[in-house]
């Protein structure tokens, strides 16, 4: 049996003034003051974001810092600290994953979640959104706004509707009414130019937009016109595209000339190690490392991987693994790799020599 128009439940979550919220959380003396992140105290550079106190003065993201300081002379201007924002972001995304695997991250502070098949909290989109908001506040000390709706387009608009620290739910039976009063400027993809064009056609709200036939909108706006036709009615069938989670992080190098001995391999390993550390830094770091491995391909193209479950990702551990891998061939080496895995494997090659070691790729 086909599934006609299955009703979906989509949540869009977006932290409030994210970078600024993290800064104010960590410096309680700033609470209640206008705070912006980005630029320099001498007024150069641009603002990345600012808290809602600063927004009252007209300060905005992407504004030159000098202009922001003229609008709001008492503005506290802070340097960005990406490492800290990334750490909080990992925490936020880890909270999302408690409720569903169907998550499409959009940025450090924002994601779509499809909770249609979620079982926690009776699968209620509203209760799940409230639970996420509560957990983010309690555990991470910042606020996150959420929108719940049957599709991505409406969920994103809904999360913005009651910002900051807001929740807004659009139920299926409310869509038709909701879009009537929705200003076209709020439609994602309608920038200042398209908005101006729409206003010239005397279109302010989606109700106005609904007066046009699809072919008319296509004439004015091309392909986007057809999408406008659907959005004006609250239709959007785009899926939440879950990214598969990273299972491992590694670096490897194939050499133009084979490395003849173990000592040479050790030197190369020590060169590659900082690169692995760099990648680990960038990878989602909220999952514990379950294993470390070193991969060696000899000049006869046999490949072997030595791994150690539960090891810390330290240079010593990799050097020991290299010794193990090298001893399996004791021949010149054409490729060397090292990495970590986030989930332990049930049958690591180390423990089941039965499987043998052949060329792999
Ligand atoms: N950001 C940036 N430059 C921009 C816009 C945003 O560096 N032009 C950064 C800072 C923000 C973060 O990205 O904190 C998230 O962007 P959002 O658009 O979600 O903005 P905020 O979270 O700051 O505010 P809001 O409460 O409107 O979501
Ligand atoms: Mg945000």
Coordinates of C-alpha atoms and ligand atoms in Angstrom, one line a residue:
X1 CA 0.0 0.0 0.0
X2 CA 1.4 3.4 -0.8
X3 CA 1.6 6.0 1.8
X4 CA -0.2 9.1 0.6
X5 CA 0.9 12.4 2.2
X6 CA 2.2 10.9 5.4
X7 CA 2.0 13.6 8.0
X8 CA 5.5 14.4 9.1
X9 CA 6.8 16.1 12.3
X10 CA 9.8 18.4 11.8
X11 CA 11.5 20.4 14.4
X12 CA 13.9 23.3 13.5
X13 CA 16.1 24.3 16.4
X14 CA 18.3 27.5 16.4
X15 CA 20.3 28.8 19.4
X16 CA 19.6 32.5 20.4
X17 CA 22.5 34.9 19.6
X18 CA 24.7 31.9 19.8
X19 CA 28.3 33.2 20.1
X20 CA 27.1 36.1 22.4
X21 CA 25.1 33.7 24.5
X22 CA 28.2 31.5 25.2
X23 CA 30.2 34.6 26.1
X24 CA 27.5 36.0 28.5
X25 CA 27.1 32.6 30.1
X26 CA 30.8 32.5 30.9
X27 CA 31.0 36.1 32.1
X28 CA 28.0 36.6 34.4
X29 CA 29.0 40.3 34.9
X30 CA 27.9 40.9 31.3
X31 CA 24.3 39.8 31.9
X32 CA 21.9 42.5 30.9
X33 CA 24.5 44.5 29.0
X34 CA 24.7 44.9 25.2
X35 CA 27.3 42.5 24.0
X36 CA 28.7 41.8 20.5
X37 CA 31.2 39.2 19.3
X38 CA 33.6 39.9 16.4
X39 CA 35.5 42.9 15.2
X40 CA 38.1 44.6 17.3
X41 CA 37.7 47.2 20.2
X42 CA 39.1 49.9 17.9
X43 CA 36.1 49.5 15.7
X44 CA 37.6 47.5 12.9
X45 CA 36.2 44.2 11.4
X46 CA 32.6 43.1 11.4
X47 CA 30.2 41.9 14.1
X48 CA 29.6 38.1 14.0
X49 CA 26.6 38.4 16.3
X50 CA 25.3 40.3 19.3
X51 CA 22.9 39.7 22.1
X52 CA 19.3 40.9 22.1
X53 CA 20.1 43.9 24.3
X54 CA 22.5 45.1 21.6
X55 CA 19.9 44.4 18.9
X56 CA 17.6 47.0 20.5
X57 CA 20.2 49.6 19.4
X58 CA 20.1 48.3 15.8
X59 CA 23.3 46.3 16.0
X60 CA 23.3 43.3 13.7
X61 CA 25.4 40.5 12.3
X62 CA 27.8 41.4 9.5
X63 CA 27.7 45.1 10.5
X64 CA 31.1 46.9 10.7
X65 CA 32.2 47.1 14.3
X66 CA 32.7 50.9 14.0
X67 CA 29.1 51.5 13.0
X68 CA 27.9 49.2 15.8
X69 CA 29.8 51.2 18.4
X70 CA 28.3 54.5 17.1
X71 CA 24.8 53.0 17.4
X72 CA 25.6 51.6 20.8
X73 CA 28.5 53.4 22.6
X74 CA 28.3 51.1 25.6
X75 CA 28.6 48.0 23.5
X76 CA 30.9 45.3 25.0
X77 CA 32.8 44.0 22.0
X78 CA 34.5 40.6 22.4
X79 CA 36.8 38.6 20.2
X80 CA 35.5 35.4 18.8
X81 CA 36.5 32.2 20.5
X82 CA 35.6 29.5 17.9
X83 CA 37.0 26.6 20.0
X84 CA 34.6 27.3 22.8
X85 CA 31.6 27.8 20.4
X86 CA 32.4 24.5 18.8
X87 CA 32.5 22.7 22.1
X88 CA 29.1 24.1 23.1
X89 CA 27.8 23.2 19.6
X90 CA 28.9 19.6 20.1
X91 CA 26.9 19.6 23.3
X92 CA 23.8 21.0 21.5
X93 CA 24.0 18.4 18.7
X94 CA 24.5 15.6 21.3
X95 CA 21.2 16.6 22.9
X96 CA 19.5 16.5 19.5
X97 CA 20.7 12.9 19.1
X98 CA 19.0 11.8 22.2
X99 CA 15.7 12.1 20.4
X100 CA 16.3 11.0 16.8
X101 CA 19.0 10.0 14.3
X102 CA 17.3 11.9 11.5
X103 CA 19.1 15.2 12.0
X104 CA 20.3 17.6 9.3
X105 CA 22.8 20.1 10.9
X106 CA 22.8 23.5 9.2
X107 CA 25.4 25.2 11.2
X108 CA 27.0 25.2 14.7
X109 CA 23.8 26.3 16.3
X110 CA 21.0 25.1 14.0
X111 CA 19.5 21.8 12.7
X112 CA 16.4 20.2 11.4
X113 CA 15.2 17.1 13.2
X114 CA 12.6 14.7 11.8
X115 CA 10.8 13.2 14.7
X116 CA 8.0 11.5 12.8
X117 CA 9.1 8.1 14.0
X118 CA 10.5 9.1 17.3
X119 CA 9.2 7.1 20.3
X120 CA 10.3 9.2 23.3
X121 CA 7.7 11.4 24.8
X122 CA 4.9 9.7 22.9
X123 CA 6.6 11.0 19.7
X124 CA 5.1 14.4 20.4
X125 CA 6.9 17.1 18.4
X126 CA 5.9 19.7 20.9
X127 CA 7.1 17.7 24.0
X128 CA 10.4 16.8 22.2
X129 CA 11.1 20.4 21.3
X130 CA 10.4 21.5 24.9
X131 CA 12.7 18.7 26.2
X132 CA 15.5 19.8 23.9
X133 CA 15.1 23.4 25.0
X134 CA 15.1 22.4 28.7
X135 CA 18.2 20.2 28.3
X136 CA 20.1 22.9 26.4
X137 CA 19.3 25.5 29.1
X138 CA 20.0 23.2 32.1
X139 CA 23.1 21.5 30.7
X140 CA 24.7 24.1 28.5
X141 CA 23.4 27.3 30.1
X142 CA 22.2 29.0 26.8
X143 CA 18.8 29.2 25.2
X144 CA 17.5 27.7 22.0
X145 CA 14.4 28.4 20.1
X146 CA 12.4 25.8 18.3
X147 CA 9.7 25.5 15.7
X148 CA 7.5 22.4 15.1
X149 CA 5.6 21.9 11.8
X150 CA 4.8 19.3 9.2
X151 CA 7.7 20.5 6.9
X152 CA 11.1 22.2 6.9
X153 CA 9.9 25.5 5.4
X154 CA 7.3 26.1 8.2
X155 CA 9.5 24.6 11.0
X156 CA 12.2 27.2 10.2
X157 CA 9.8 30.1 10.1
X158 CA 8.3 28.8 13.4
X159 CA 11.6 28.7 15.2
X160 CA 12.1 32.4 14.4
X161 CA 8.5 33.3 15.3
X162 CA 9.0 33.6 19.1
X163 CA 12.7 34.2 19.3
X164 CA 14.5 34.5 21.7
X165 CA 13.9 31.5 23.9
X166 CA 10.6 30.7 22.2
X167 CA 8.7 27.7 20.9
X168 CA 6.1 27.9 18.2
X169 CA 4.0 25.1 16.8
X170 CA 2.2 25.0 13.5
X171 CA -0.3 22.1 13.4
X172 CA -1.4 20.7 10.0
X173 CA -4.9 22.2 10.3
X174 CA -3.4 25.6 11.1
X175 CA -1.2 25.9 8.0
X176 CA -3.8 27.4 5.7
X177 CA -4.5 30.3 8.1
X178 CA -0.9 30.8 9.2
X179 CA 0.4 31.4 5.7
X180 CA -2.3 33.9 4.9
X181 CA -0.7 36.5 7.2
X182 CA 2.9 35.4 6.5
X183 CA 4.9 38.3 5.0
X184 CA 6.7 37.2 1.8
X185 CA 9.9 38.7 3.2
X186 CA 10.0 35.8 5.7
X187 CA 10.3 33.2 3.0
X188 CA 13.7 31.7 2.8
X189 CA 15.2 32.6 -0.5
X190 CA 13.3 35.9 -0.8
X191 CA 16.1 38.4 -0.5
X192 CA 15.8 42.2 -0.7
X193 CA 15.7 42.2 -4.6
X194 CA 12.9 39.6 -4.9
X195 CA 11.0 41.2 -2.0
X196 CA 11.1 44.6 -3.9
X197 CA 9.9 42.9 -7.1
X198 CA 7.0 41.2 -5.1
X199 CA 6.1 44.5 -3.4
X200 CA 5.9 46.1 -6.9
X201 CA 3.4 43.4 -7.8
X202 CA 1.5 44.5 -4.7
X203 CA 2.4 41.3 -2.9
X204 CA 3.1 41.7 0.8
X205 CA 1.8 38.4 2.3
X206 CA 1.4 34.8 1.1
X207 CA -2.3 35.5 0.8
X208 CA -1.4 38.1 -1.9
X209 CA 0.9 35.6 -3.5
X210 CA -1.8 33.0 -3.7
X211 CA -3.7 35.1 -6.2
X212 CA -1.1 34.3 -8.8
X213 CA -1.1 31.2 -11.0
X214 CA 1.9 29.0 -11.1
X215 CA 2.8 30.0 -14.7
X216 CA 2.6 33.7 -13.8
X217 CA 5.0 33.3 -11.0
X218 CA 7.3 31.3 -13.2
X219 CA 7.2 34.2 -15.7
X220 CA 8.3 36.7 -13.1
X221 CA 10.7 34.6 -11.1
X222 CA 11.7 31.6 -13.2
X223 CA 12.2 28.3 -11.4
X224 CA 11.9 30.0 -8.0
X225 CA 8.5 31.2 -9.0
X226 CA 7.2 27.6 -9.0
X227 CA 8.6 27.1 -5.6
X228 CA 7.0 30.3 -4.4
X229 CA 3.7 29.0 -5.6
X230 CA 4.1 26.0 -3.3
X231 CA 5.5 27.9 -0.3
X232 CA 2.7 30.4 -0.4
X233 CA 0.4 27.5 0.4
X234 CA 2.7 26.1 3.1
X235 CA 3.8 23.1 0.9
X236 CA 7.4 21.8 1.1
X237 CA 8.3 18.2 0.5
X238 CA 12.0 18.4 1.1
X239 CA 13.4 15.6 3.3
X240 CA 15.5 16.1 6.4
X241 CA 18.8 14.8 5.1
X242 CA 20.5 13.1 7.9
X243 CA 24.3 13.0 7.7
X244 CA 25.8 9.7 8.6
X245 CA 28.0 10.1 11.6
X246 CA 31.7 9.8 11.2
X247 CA 33.0 6.4 12.2
X248 CA 36.7 7.2 12.1
X249 CA 39.2 9.9 11.5
X250 CA 42.5 9.2 9.9
X251 CA 45.4 10.5 7.9
X252 CA 47.5 8.5 5.5
X253 CA 50.2 9.1 3.0
X254 CA 51.5 7.2 0.0
X255 CA 55.2 7.8 -0.6
X256 CA 56.8 8.6 -4.0
X257 CA 59.7 6.3 -2.9
X258 CA 59.2 3.4 -0.5
X259 CA 60.4 3.8 3.0
X260 CA 63.0 1.1 3.5
X261 CA 63.0 0.5 7.3
X262 CA 61.2 0.8 10.6
X263 CA 63.2 3.8 11.7
X264 CA 62.0 5.7 8.6
X265 CA 58.4 4.7 9.2
X266 CA 58.7 6.0 12.8
X267 CA 59.9 9.4 11.6
X268 CA 57.0 9.6 9.1
X269 CA 54.5 8.6 11.8
X270 CA 55.8 11.4 14.0
X271 CA 55.2 13.8 11.1
X272 CA 51.7 12.6 10.4
X273 CA 50.6 12.6 14.0
X274 CA 50.0 16.4 14.3
X275 CA 47.9 16.2 11.2
X276 CA 45.7 13.6 12.8
X277 CA 45.4 15.8 15.9
X278 CA 44.3 18.7 13.7
X279 CA 41.6 16.6 12.1
X280 CA 40.4 15.3 15.4
X281 CA 40.1 18.8 16.6
X282 CA 37.8 19.6 13.7
X283 CA 35.8 16.3 13.8
X284 CA 32.8 16.0 16.1
X285 CA 34.6 15.3 19.4
X286 CA 31.7 14.4 21.7
X287 CA 32.0 10.7 21.1
X288 CA 34.7 8.8 23.0
X289 CA 37.5 7.3 21.0
X290 CA 37.1 3.5 20.9
X291 CA 40.3 2.4 19.1
X292 CA 43.5 3.6 17.5
X293 CA 45.0 2.0 14.4
X294 CA 48.0 2.1 12.2
X295 CA 47.8 0.9 8.6
X296 CA 50.8 -0.2 6.6
X297 CA 51.0 -1.1 2.9
X298 CA 54.2 -2.9 2.0
X299 CA 55.9 -2.7 -1.4
X300 CA 54.2 -6.0 -2.4
X301 CA 50.9 -4.3 -1.9
X302 CA 49.9 -6.4 1.1
X303 CA 48.2 -4.2 3.7
X304 CA 47.9 -4.7 7.4
X305 CA 46.1 -2.7 10.1
X306 CA 47.2 -3.0 13.7
X307 CA 44.7 -1.6 16.2
X308 CA 44.2 -1.3 19.9
X309 CA 40.8 -1.0 21.5
X310 CA 40.3 1.6 24.1
X311 CA 43.7 3.3 23.6
X312 CA 44.2 7.0 24.0
X313 CA 45.2 8.8 20.8
X314 CA 48.8 9.5 21.9
X315 CA 51.9 9.2 19.9
X316 CA 53.3 6.3 22.1
X317 CA 50.3 4.2 21.3
X318 CA 50.7 4.7 17.6
X319 CA 54.4 3.9 17.7
X320 CA 53.6 0.6 19.4
X321 CA 51.0 -0.2 16.8
X322 CA 53.5 0.7 14.1
X323 CA 56.0 -1.9 15.5
X324 CA 53.3 -4.5 15.4
X325 CA 52.2 -3.7 11.9
X326 CA 55.8 -3.5 10.6
X327 CA 56.7 -6.9 12.1
X328 CA 54.0 -8.5 9.9
X329 CA 55.9 -7.7 6.7
X330 CA 59.4 -6.3 7.5
X331 CA 59.6 -5.0 3.9
X332 CA 59.8 -1.5 2.4
X333 CA 56.6 0.5 3.0
X334 CA 54.6 2.4 0.3
X335 CA 51.8 3.7 2.5
X336 CA 51.4 4.6 6.1
X337 CA 48.2 5.7 7.9
X338 CA 47.1 6.3 11.4
X339 CA 43.7 7.0 12.9
X340 CA 41.1 6.5 15.5
X341 CA 37.7 4.9 15.4
X342 CA 34.7 6.1 17.4
X343 CA 32.9 2.8 17.9
X344 CA 34.5 -0.4 18.9
X345 CA 34.3 -3.2 16.4
X346 CA 33.0 -6.6 17.4
X347 CA 35.7 -8.4 15.5
X348 CA 38.9 -6.3 15.3
X349 CA 41.5 -8.0 13.0
X350 CA 43.9 -8.1 15.9
X351 CA 41.8 -10.5 17.8
X352 CA 40.7 -12.7 14.9
X353 CA 43.8 -13.7 13.0
X354 CA 41.5 -16.2 11.3
X355 CA 40.5 -13.6 8.8
X356 CA 44.1 -13.2 7.6
X357 CA 45.4 -10.0 6.2
X358 CA 45.2 -9.3 2.5
X359 CA 45.3 -6.3 0.3
X360 CA 42.4 -4.0 1.1
X361 CA 41.0 -0.7 -0.1
Ligands
LIG1 N1 27.5 34.3 12.4 C1 28.5 35.0 11.9 N2 28.3 35.9 10.9 C2 27.1 36.1 10.4 C3 26.0 35.4 10.9 C4 26.2 34.5 12.0 O1 29.7 34.8 12.3 N3 26.9 37.1 9.4 C5 27.7 33.4 13.5 C6 27.5 34.0 14.9 C7 26.2 33.5 15.3 C8 26.1 32.1 14.7 O2 26.9 32.2 13.5 O3 26.1 33.4 16.7 C9 24.7 31.6 14.4 O4 24.1 32.4 13.5 P1 22.6 32.7 13.6 O5 22.2 33.3 12.3 O6 21.8 31.6 14.1 O7 22.5 34.0 14.6 P2 22.5 34.0 16.2 O8 22.4 32.6 16.8 O9 23.6 34.8 16.7 O10 21.2 34.8 16.5 P3 19.7 34.3 16.4 O11 19.1 34.4 17.8 O12 19.0 35.3 15.5 O13 19.6 32.9 15.9
LIG2 MG1 21.0 31.2 16.0

